[in-house]
XYZ file of N, CA and C in Angstrom:
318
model
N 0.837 -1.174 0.000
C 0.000 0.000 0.000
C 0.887 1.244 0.000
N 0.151 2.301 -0.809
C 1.061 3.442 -0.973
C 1.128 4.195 0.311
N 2.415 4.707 1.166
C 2.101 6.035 1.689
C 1.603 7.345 1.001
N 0.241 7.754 1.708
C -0.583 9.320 0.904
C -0.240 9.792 1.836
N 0.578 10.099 3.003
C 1.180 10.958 3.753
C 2.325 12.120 3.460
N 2.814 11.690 2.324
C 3.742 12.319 1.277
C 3.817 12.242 0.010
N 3.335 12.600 -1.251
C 3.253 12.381 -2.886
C 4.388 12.064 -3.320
N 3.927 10.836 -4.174
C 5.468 10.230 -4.226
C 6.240 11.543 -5.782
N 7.046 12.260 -5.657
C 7.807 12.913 -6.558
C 9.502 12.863 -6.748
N 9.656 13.050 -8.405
C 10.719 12.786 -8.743
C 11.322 14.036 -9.639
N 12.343 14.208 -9.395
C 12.637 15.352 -10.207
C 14.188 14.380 -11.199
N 13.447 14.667 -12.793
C 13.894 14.071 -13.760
C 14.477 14.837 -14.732
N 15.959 14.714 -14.752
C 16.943 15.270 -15.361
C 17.131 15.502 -16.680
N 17.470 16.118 -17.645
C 17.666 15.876 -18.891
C 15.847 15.121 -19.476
N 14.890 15.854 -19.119
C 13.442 15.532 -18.861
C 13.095 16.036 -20.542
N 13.624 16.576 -21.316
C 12.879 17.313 -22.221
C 13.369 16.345 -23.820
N 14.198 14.977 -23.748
C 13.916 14.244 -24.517
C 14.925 12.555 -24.147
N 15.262 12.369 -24.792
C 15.403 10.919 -24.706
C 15.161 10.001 -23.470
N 15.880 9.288 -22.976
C 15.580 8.544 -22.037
C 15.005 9.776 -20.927
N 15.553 11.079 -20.386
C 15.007 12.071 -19.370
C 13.512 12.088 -19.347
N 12.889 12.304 -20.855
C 11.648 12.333 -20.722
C 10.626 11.201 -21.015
N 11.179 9.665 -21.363
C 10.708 8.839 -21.050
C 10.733 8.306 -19.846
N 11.506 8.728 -19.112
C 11.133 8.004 -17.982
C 10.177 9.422 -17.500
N 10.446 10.441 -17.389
C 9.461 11.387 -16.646
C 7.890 11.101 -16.877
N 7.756 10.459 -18.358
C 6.470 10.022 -18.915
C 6.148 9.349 -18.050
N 6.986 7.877 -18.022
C 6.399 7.155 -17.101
C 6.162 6.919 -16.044
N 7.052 7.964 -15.325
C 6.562 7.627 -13.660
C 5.118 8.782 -13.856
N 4.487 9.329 -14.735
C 3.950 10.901 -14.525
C 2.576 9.394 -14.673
N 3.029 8.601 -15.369
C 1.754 7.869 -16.102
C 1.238 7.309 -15.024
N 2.440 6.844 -13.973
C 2.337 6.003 -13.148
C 1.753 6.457 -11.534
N 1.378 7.811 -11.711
C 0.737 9.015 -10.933
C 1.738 9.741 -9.938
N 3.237 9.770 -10.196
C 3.947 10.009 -9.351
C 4.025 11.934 -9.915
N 4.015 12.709 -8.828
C 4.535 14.239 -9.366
C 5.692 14.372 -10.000
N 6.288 15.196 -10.568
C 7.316 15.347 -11.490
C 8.181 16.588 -11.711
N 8.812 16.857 -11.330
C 10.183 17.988 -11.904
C 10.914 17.735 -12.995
N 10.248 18.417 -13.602
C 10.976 17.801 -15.104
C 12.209 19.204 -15.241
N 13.404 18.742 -15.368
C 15.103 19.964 -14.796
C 15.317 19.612 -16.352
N 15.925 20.621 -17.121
C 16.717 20.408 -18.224
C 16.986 21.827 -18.701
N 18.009 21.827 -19.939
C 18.223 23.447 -20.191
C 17.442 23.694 -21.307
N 16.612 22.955 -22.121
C 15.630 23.499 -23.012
C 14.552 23.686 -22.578
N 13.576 25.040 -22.118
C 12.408 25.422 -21.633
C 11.212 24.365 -22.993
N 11.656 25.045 -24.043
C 10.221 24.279 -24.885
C 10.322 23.077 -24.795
N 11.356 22.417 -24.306
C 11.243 20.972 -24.685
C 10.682 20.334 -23.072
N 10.647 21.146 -22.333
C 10.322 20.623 -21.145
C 8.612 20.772 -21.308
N 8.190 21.971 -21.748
C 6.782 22.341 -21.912
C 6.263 21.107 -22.818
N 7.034 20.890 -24.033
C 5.902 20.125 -24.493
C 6.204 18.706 -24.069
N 6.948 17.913 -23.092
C 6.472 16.883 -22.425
C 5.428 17.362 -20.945
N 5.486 18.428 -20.262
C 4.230 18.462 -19.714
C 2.752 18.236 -20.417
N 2.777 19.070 -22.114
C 2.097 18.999 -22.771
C 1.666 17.835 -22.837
N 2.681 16.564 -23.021
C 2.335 15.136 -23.437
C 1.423 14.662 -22.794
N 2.253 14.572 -20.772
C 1.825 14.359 -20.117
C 0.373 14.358 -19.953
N -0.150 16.177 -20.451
C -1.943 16.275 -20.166
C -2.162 15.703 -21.068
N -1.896 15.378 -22.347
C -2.771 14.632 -23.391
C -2.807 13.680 -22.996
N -1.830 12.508 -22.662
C -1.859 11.304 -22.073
C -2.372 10.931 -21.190
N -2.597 11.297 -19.941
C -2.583 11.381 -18.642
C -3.376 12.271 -17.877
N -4.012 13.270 -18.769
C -5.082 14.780 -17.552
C -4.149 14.989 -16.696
N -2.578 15.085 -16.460
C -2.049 15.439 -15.291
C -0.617 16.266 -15.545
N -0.953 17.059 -15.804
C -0.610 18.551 -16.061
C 0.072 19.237 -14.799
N -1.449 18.867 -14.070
C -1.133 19.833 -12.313
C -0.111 18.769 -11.649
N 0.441 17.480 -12.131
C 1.301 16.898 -11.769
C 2.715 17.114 -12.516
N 2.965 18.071 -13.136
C 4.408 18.216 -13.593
C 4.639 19.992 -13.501
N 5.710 20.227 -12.618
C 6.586 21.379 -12.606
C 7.700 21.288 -13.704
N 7.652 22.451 -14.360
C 9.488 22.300 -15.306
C 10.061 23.419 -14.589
N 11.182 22.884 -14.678
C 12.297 23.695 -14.107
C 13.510 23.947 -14.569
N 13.800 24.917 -15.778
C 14.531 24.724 -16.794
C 15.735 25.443 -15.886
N 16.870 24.545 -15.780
C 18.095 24.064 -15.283
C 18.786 23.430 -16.054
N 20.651 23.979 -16.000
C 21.745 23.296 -15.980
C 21.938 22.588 -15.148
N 21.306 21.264 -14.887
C 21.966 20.369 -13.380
C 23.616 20.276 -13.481
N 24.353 20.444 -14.538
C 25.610 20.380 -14.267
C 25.834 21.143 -13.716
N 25.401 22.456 -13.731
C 26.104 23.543 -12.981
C 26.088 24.072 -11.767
N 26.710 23.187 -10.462
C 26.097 23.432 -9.057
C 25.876 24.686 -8.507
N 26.237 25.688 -8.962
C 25.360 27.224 -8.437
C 24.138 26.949 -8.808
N 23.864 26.521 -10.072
C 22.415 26.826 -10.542
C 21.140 26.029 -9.943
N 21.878 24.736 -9.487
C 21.312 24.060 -8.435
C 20.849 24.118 -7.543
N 21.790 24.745 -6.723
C 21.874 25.579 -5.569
C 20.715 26.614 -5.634
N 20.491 27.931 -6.577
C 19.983 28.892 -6.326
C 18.463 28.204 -6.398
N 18.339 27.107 -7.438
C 16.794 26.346 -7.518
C 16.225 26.029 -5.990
N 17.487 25.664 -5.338
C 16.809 25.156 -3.713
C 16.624 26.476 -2.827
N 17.842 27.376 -3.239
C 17.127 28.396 -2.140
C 16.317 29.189 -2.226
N 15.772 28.913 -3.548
C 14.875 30.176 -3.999
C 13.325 29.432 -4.019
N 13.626 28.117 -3.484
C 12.285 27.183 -3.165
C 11.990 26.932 -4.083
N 12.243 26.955 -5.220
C 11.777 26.079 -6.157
C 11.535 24.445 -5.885
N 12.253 23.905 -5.208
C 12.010 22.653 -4.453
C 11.463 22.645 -2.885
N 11.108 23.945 -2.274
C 11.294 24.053 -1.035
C 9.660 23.086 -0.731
N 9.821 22.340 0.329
C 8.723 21.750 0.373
C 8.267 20.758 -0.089
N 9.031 19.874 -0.584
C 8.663 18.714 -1.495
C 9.298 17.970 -0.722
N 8.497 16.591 -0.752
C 9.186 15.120 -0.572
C 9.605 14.755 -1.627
N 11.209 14.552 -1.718
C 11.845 13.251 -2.545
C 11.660 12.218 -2.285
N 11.044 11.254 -3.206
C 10.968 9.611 -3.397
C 11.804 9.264 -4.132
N 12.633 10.049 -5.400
C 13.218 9.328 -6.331
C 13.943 10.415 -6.714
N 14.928 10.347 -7.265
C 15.810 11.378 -8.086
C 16.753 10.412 -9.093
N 16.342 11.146 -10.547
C 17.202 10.151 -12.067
C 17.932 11.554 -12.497
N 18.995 10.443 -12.424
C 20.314 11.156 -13.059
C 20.912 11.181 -12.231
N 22.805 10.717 -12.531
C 23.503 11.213 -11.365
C 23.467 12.509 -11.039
N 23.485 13.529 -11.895
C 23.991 14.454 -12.311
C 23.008 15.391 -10.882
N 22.298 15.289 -10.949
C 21.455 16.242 -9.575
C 22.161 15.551 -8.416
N 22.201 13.872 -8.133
C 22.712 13.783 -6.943
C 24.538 14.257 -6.550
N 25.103 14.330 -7.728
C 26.470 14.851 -7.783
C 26.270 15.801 -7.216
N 25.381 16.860 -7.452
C 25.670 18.211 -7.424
C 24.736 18.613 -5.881
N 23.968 17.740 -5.792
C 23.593 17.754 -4.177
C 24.559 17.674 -3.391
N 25.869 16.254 -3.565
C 26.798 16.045 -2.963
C 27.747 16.932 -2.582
N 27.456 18.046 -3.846
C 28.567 19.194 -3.526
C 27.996 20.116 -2.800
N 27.093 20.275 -2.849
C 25.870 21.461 -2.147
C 26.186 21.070 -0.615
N 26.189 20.102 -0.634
C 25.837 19.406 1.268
C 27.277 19.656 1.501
N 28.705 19.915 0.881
C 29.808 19.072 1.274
C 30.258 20.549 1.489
N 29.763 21.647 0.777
C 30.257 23.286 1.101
C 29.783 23.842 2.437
């Protein structure tokens, strides 16, 4: 049984095409919330787009057009709350947890 005490969300890297936004598809399909991070804004929009055609769940995907390589830019996403308030269940890509690693280690 699921915990509904916390929504299960994933924030998915490189989200705006190949494997990034197939998997964002599928956990989105799979009713999980979604951060879809990448540095192309349109390409992030039109997999939210997908998402509502597929799925009615639209109000389940944030984009958050980000360099995850670039740990300032990371950084300023968390302090500026763009994540503030969310439960992590999952995070794809090393590339965000790298740059967490560096975030926590300064």
């Amino acid at each position: 049984m699921q915990n509904t005490s916390h929504p299960r969300v994933a924030v998915v890297t490189g989200a705006g095409s190949g494997i990034g936004k197939a998997t964002a598809l599928t956990l989105i399909g799979d009713g999980w919330q979604v951060v879809l991070a990448g540095r192309r804004a349109a390409l992030l929009d039109e997999v939210r787009q997908t998402a509502q055609e597929r799925f009615d769940a639209a109000d389940r995907v944030l984009c958050v057009p980000t360099d995850v390589t670039d740990a300032e830019a990371v950084e300023r996403r968390f302090k500026h709350g763009v994540f503030r308030g969310i439960h992590f269940g999952a995070a794809e890509n090393d590339a965000v947890d790298n740059n967490q690693r560096q975030i926590n280690a300064e």
